[in-house]
XYZ file of C-alpha atoms in Angstrom:
307
model
C 44.241 10.882 38.799
C 46.778 13.989 39.348
C 50.341 13.524 38.199
C 52.671 15.016 40.887
C 56.472 15.471 41.189
C 58.765 14.893 43.937
C 61.709 16.305 46.152
C 63.886 14.571 48.501
C 65.317 17.207 51.443
C 68.362 15.764 52.951
C 69.898 18.169 56.198
C 72.620 17.577 56.383
C 75.518 18.388 59.703
C 79.365 16.730 60.083
C 78.366 13.470 58.489
C 80.243 13.816 55.323
C 80.454 9.920 54.295
C 76.422 9.359 55.266
C 75.380 12.252 53.265
C 77.032 11.211 50.282
C 75.894 7.462 50.940
C 71.996 9.623 51.611
C 72.628 11.301 48.503
C 73.317 8.453 46.229
C 70.401 6.752 47.362
C 68.355 9.212 46.672
C 69.452 9.530 42.790
C 68.986 6.470 42.390
C 65.498 6.695 42.937
C 63.397 5.620 39.134
C 60.887 8.281 39.093
C 60.021 10.860 36.308
C 60.552 14.245 38.146
C 62.872 13.808 41.070
C 65.061 16.952 42.504
C 67.223 16.518 45.505
C 68.243 19.270 47.759
C 70.743 19.384 50.645
C 71.482 21.750 53.290
C 74.556 21.754 54.885
C 74.130 23.021 58.173
C 77.672 24.937 58.718
C 79.862 21.520 58.968
C 83.080 21.621 59.581
C 84.442 18.441 57.886
C 84.706 18.997 53.810
C 80.589 18.134 53.562
C 79.907 20.814 50.906
C 83.279 20.417 49.309
C 82.468 16.563 48.986
C 79.035 17.164 47.514
C 79.857 19.623 45.026
C 82.812 17.606 43.717
C 80.921 13.892 43.633
C 77.408 14.774 43.120
C 76.696 18.160 41.093
C 73.236 16.898 39.978
C 71.874 18.301 43.168
C 70.695 21.445 44.815
C 73.308 21.966 47.563
C 72.632 24.964 50.195
C 75.808 25.987 51.841
C 75.048 27.487 55.039
C 77.532 29.217 56.545
C 76.101 29.899 59.650
C 74.627 26.912 61.960
C 70.455 26.915 61.468
C 69.580 23.425 62.908
C 67.323 20.518 61.075
C 63.815 22.185 61.893
C 64.660 25.429 60.265
C 66.353 23.867 57.167
C 63.324 21.476 56.903
C 61.372 24.482 56.355
C 63.069 26.128 53.959
C 63.354 22.684 52.447
C 59.655 23.339 52.064
C 59.965 26.545 50.579
C 62.645 26.125 47.915
C 61.577 22.580 47.232
C 60.164 22.310 43.185
C 57.924 18.856 44.347
C 54.718 18.624 45.003
C 55.534 16.133 47.343
C 58.465 16.064 49.984
C 60.506 13.514 51.197
C 62.829 14.178 54.268
C 65.692 12.035 54.799
C 68.162 12.346 57.586
C 71.937 12.224 57.060
C 72.220 8.865 58.562
C 69.561 7.618 56.593
C 69.180 5.663 52.794
C 66.757 4.192 50.462
C 67.686 0.806 49.988
C 65.614 -0.028 47.012
C 65.073 2.175 43.634
C 60.820 2.155 43.802
C 60.532 3.664 47.037
C 59.843 6.835 45.868
C 57.203 5.873 42.808
C 55.290 3.779 45.132
C 55.075 5.846 47.640
C 54.134 8.682 44.848
C 51.072 6.405 43.742
C 49.610 6.545 47.323
C 49.441 10.742 47.216
C 48.393 10.245 43.325
C 44.894 7.901 44.020
C 44.761 9.521 47.317
C 43.955 13.200 47.861
C 42.773 12.467 51.416
C 46.558 11.561 52.486
C 48.681 14.298 53.566
C 51.615 12.457 54.592
C 52.794 8.675 54.643
C 54.871 7.321 56.883
C 57.606 4.838 55.161
C 58.749 1.989 56.628
C 62.402 2.017 58.375
C 64.756 -0.306 59.909
C 67.346 0.511 62.754
C 70.183 -2.005 62.581
C 71.818 -0.398 66.043
C 68.559 0.222 67.539
C 69.475 3.452 69.552
C 66.739 4.561 71.160
C 66.526 7.499 73.674
C 64.169 8.982 76.348
C 62.748 11.046 73.305
C 60.959 7.659 72.326
C 58.501 6.752 74.851
C 56.254 5.051 72.488
C 54.606 1.707 72.417
C 56.249 -1.658 69.995
C 55.380 -0.527 66.588
C 52.612 -2.849 64.841
C 51.663 -1.425 61.890
C 51.111 -2.989 58.528
C 50.669 -1.200 55.252
C 48.304 0.262 54.469
C 47.453 1.279 58.333
C 45.992 4.944 59.306
C 48.601 6.292 61.673
C 48.623 8.918 64.407
C 52.379 10.257 62.810
C 55.547 9.669 61.388
C 59.362 9.818 62.307
C 60.976 12.522 61.061
C 63.829 10.028 58.782
C 61.189 8.160 56.934
C 58.376 10.296 55.517
C 57.106 12.059 52.468
C 54.434 14.929 52.955
C 52.336 17.133 50.375
C 54.479 20.593 50.167
C 51.453 22.717 49.992
C 49.884 20.957 53.149
C 53.164 22.106 55.045
C 53.352 25.391 53.834
C 49.444 26.267 54.880
C 50.127 24.709 58.593
C 53.139 26.908 58.866
C 55.443 23.826 58.606
C 57.626 22.691 61.755
C 57.521 24.924 65.093
C 61.610 26.070 65.024
C 61.416 26.570 68.814
C 61.002 22.962 68.883
C 64.629 22.989 68.169
C 65.268 19.226 68.617
C 62.842 16.328 68.777
C 59.112 16.451 68.554
C 58.468 18.140 65.807
C 56.829 15.926 63.775
C 54.575 14.844 66.579
C 52.926 18.632 66.680
C 52.886 18.909 62.677
C 51.062 15.744 62.330
C 48.610 16.301 64.751
C 47.761 19.469 63.040
C 47.721 17.707 59.628
C 45.196 15.177 61.358
C 42.957 17.829 63.036
C 43.314 19.542 59.154
C 41.141 16.371 57.954
C 44.117 14.428 56.431
C 45.347 11.601 56.814
C 48.654 9.901 57.219
C 49.236 5.797 56.037
C 51.751 3.580 56.213
C 54.012 2.582 52.833
C 53.959 -0.896 51.391
C 57.387 -0.277 49.968
C 60.940 -1.299 50.809
C 62.869 -0.113 54.006
C 64.730 3.160 54.502
C 67.825 2.305 56.412
C 68.712 4.289 59.261
C 71.967 3.692 60.521
C 71.598 6.446 63.661
C 75.060 8.187 63.615
C 77.069 6.992 66.911
C 77.740 11.175 66.682
C 74.269 11.742 67.804
C 74.643 14.024 71.353
C 72.320 11.747 73.095
C 71.876 14.303 76.192
C 70.697 17.078 73.952
C 68.415 14.783 72.277
C 67.055 13.385 75.856
C 66.945 17.118 76.886
C 64.527 18.253 73.850
C 62.691 15.382 73.882
C 61.036 15.754 77.321
C 60.758 19.503 76.992
C 59.289 19.590 73.954
C 56.591 16.601 75.249
C 55.490 19.339 77.546
C 55.380 22.209 74.601
C 52.947 19.686 73.010
C 50.611 19.212 74.868
C 50.326 22.880 76.295
C 50.149 24.457 72.446
C 47.953 21.465 71.033
C 45.498 19.125 73.505
C 41.965 20.764 74.293
C 40.248 20.176 77.939
C 40.274 18.901 80.003
C 43.107 16.651 78.366
C 45.291 18.990 78.595
C 45.183 18.734 82.655
C 45.922 15.266 82.896
C 48.838 15.073 80.103
C 50.415 17.686 82.244
C 50.459 15.553 85.423
C 51.051 12.338 83.640
C 53.432 12.818 81.320
C 56.140 14.379 83.429
C 55.405 11.425 86.258
C 56.104 9.152 82.861
C 59.329 10.595 81.712
C 60.557 10.672 85.414
C 59.819 7.287 85.601
C 61.357 5.849 82.234
C 64.505 3.963 82.794
C 64.489 5.356 86.533
C 67.759 6.239 87.881
C 68.281 8.725 90.692
C 71.552 10.150 89.165
C 69.299 10.981 85.859
C 66.448 12.769 88.048
C 67.665 16.181 87.945
C 68.555 16.020 84.128
C 64.998 15.515 83.381
C 63.132 18.097 86.444
C 65.404 20.831 83.866
C 63.863 19.613 80.990
C 60.060 19.409 82.332
C 60.823 22.604 83.716
C 61.823 24.272 80.718
C 58.547 22.358 78.769
C 56.687 24.512 81.382
C 58.460 27.939 81.029
C 58.690 27.441 76.974
C 54.685 26.753 77.015
C 54.142 29.980 79.364
C 56.071 31.761 76.926
C 54.243 30.198 74.143
C 50.773 30.506 75.870
C 49.364 33.143 73.057
C 49.974 30.535 70.147
C 48.201 27.905 71.880
C 45.580 26.332 69.695
C 43.998 23.258 70.830
C 42.826 20.333 68.118
C 39.387 19.089 68.583
C 38.329 16.759 70.834
C 37.284 14.421 67.896
C 41.305 14.846 66.587
C 42.839 14.382 69.846
C 40.261 10.937 70.699
C 41.521 9.577 67.096
C 45.098 10.304 67.649
C 45.342 8.360 70.589
C 43.468 5.791 68.961
C 45.674 5.655 66.156
C 49.291 3.787 66.293
C 52.584 5.358 65.951
C 55.094 4.606 63.431
C 58.279 3.318 64.278
C 61.420 0.828 63.339
C 60.755 -2.425 62.381
C 62.135 -5.319 63.812
C 65.104 -6.258 61.161
C 67.120 -9.867 61.933
C 70.646 -9.811 60.278
C 72.248 -7.148 57.777
C 71.348 -4.304 56.852
C 70.525 -4.037 52.681
C 73.013 -1.826 51.288
C 72.397 1.291 50.065
C 70.535 1.652 46.907
C 73.390 3.398 44.149
C 73.232 5.943 41.620
C 73.709 4.027 37.833
C 77.417 5.334 36.561
């Protein structure tokens, strides 16, 4: 059994208090070799200063120009020293100190596992157009078609080998794209048996931006990855499904703009189309997705580092 090291990568943007909480919950993890990297994406709320003053044990990258979380996650793969990279949103946190250790055991015991989807809850339960997925039904140990960005771990070298996330996705849907390529490379994504990550879904999210890129990037995902004839079917069905989702006439112009932007970007990227095999796509379609577990009552408190 291989002995692996781990890194937690947190991308932050103007969520100072939430970022401090995410960092504290990472530093409390009881694992032998763990580093925490924070990419402050040109925040103007004092995030970097607060981190410097309170958490000297982290590797802080204080950016002066906004790059976006996808670019920062890709840089996290390059900068991380760990074999396994845990990606944690700045508005999420670990609820127990043994989460990293339990997930590392999965990677160490099974080299066919390329990524692990971590159980998570969303107490505020804010969903958007970008979340067009079936109710979550997986159980611990199941193989999944992908992971949600706020709660997963990934083999660093595999991520680099696959080229990381496509930065031109900008926002939303980049995980789905990388996961399909990961499956096509012969790896598996499994659901962990561990305590939850709590994703608080910050109220400062830009809802219109999330919805725009969610729709745009679904078209782009189809074009880049789907084999014939599945591509034709999805390029017809997905725009219809997005227009019908929580339909109001008021929403139609914005959704049409997003869908149109997806087709335009697909045309720009036509040379980058590398469809997965029909077998991979059929497998992807059969597998359940990753999503928040149902939760009643107050959310678990964040794990805190020892004094």
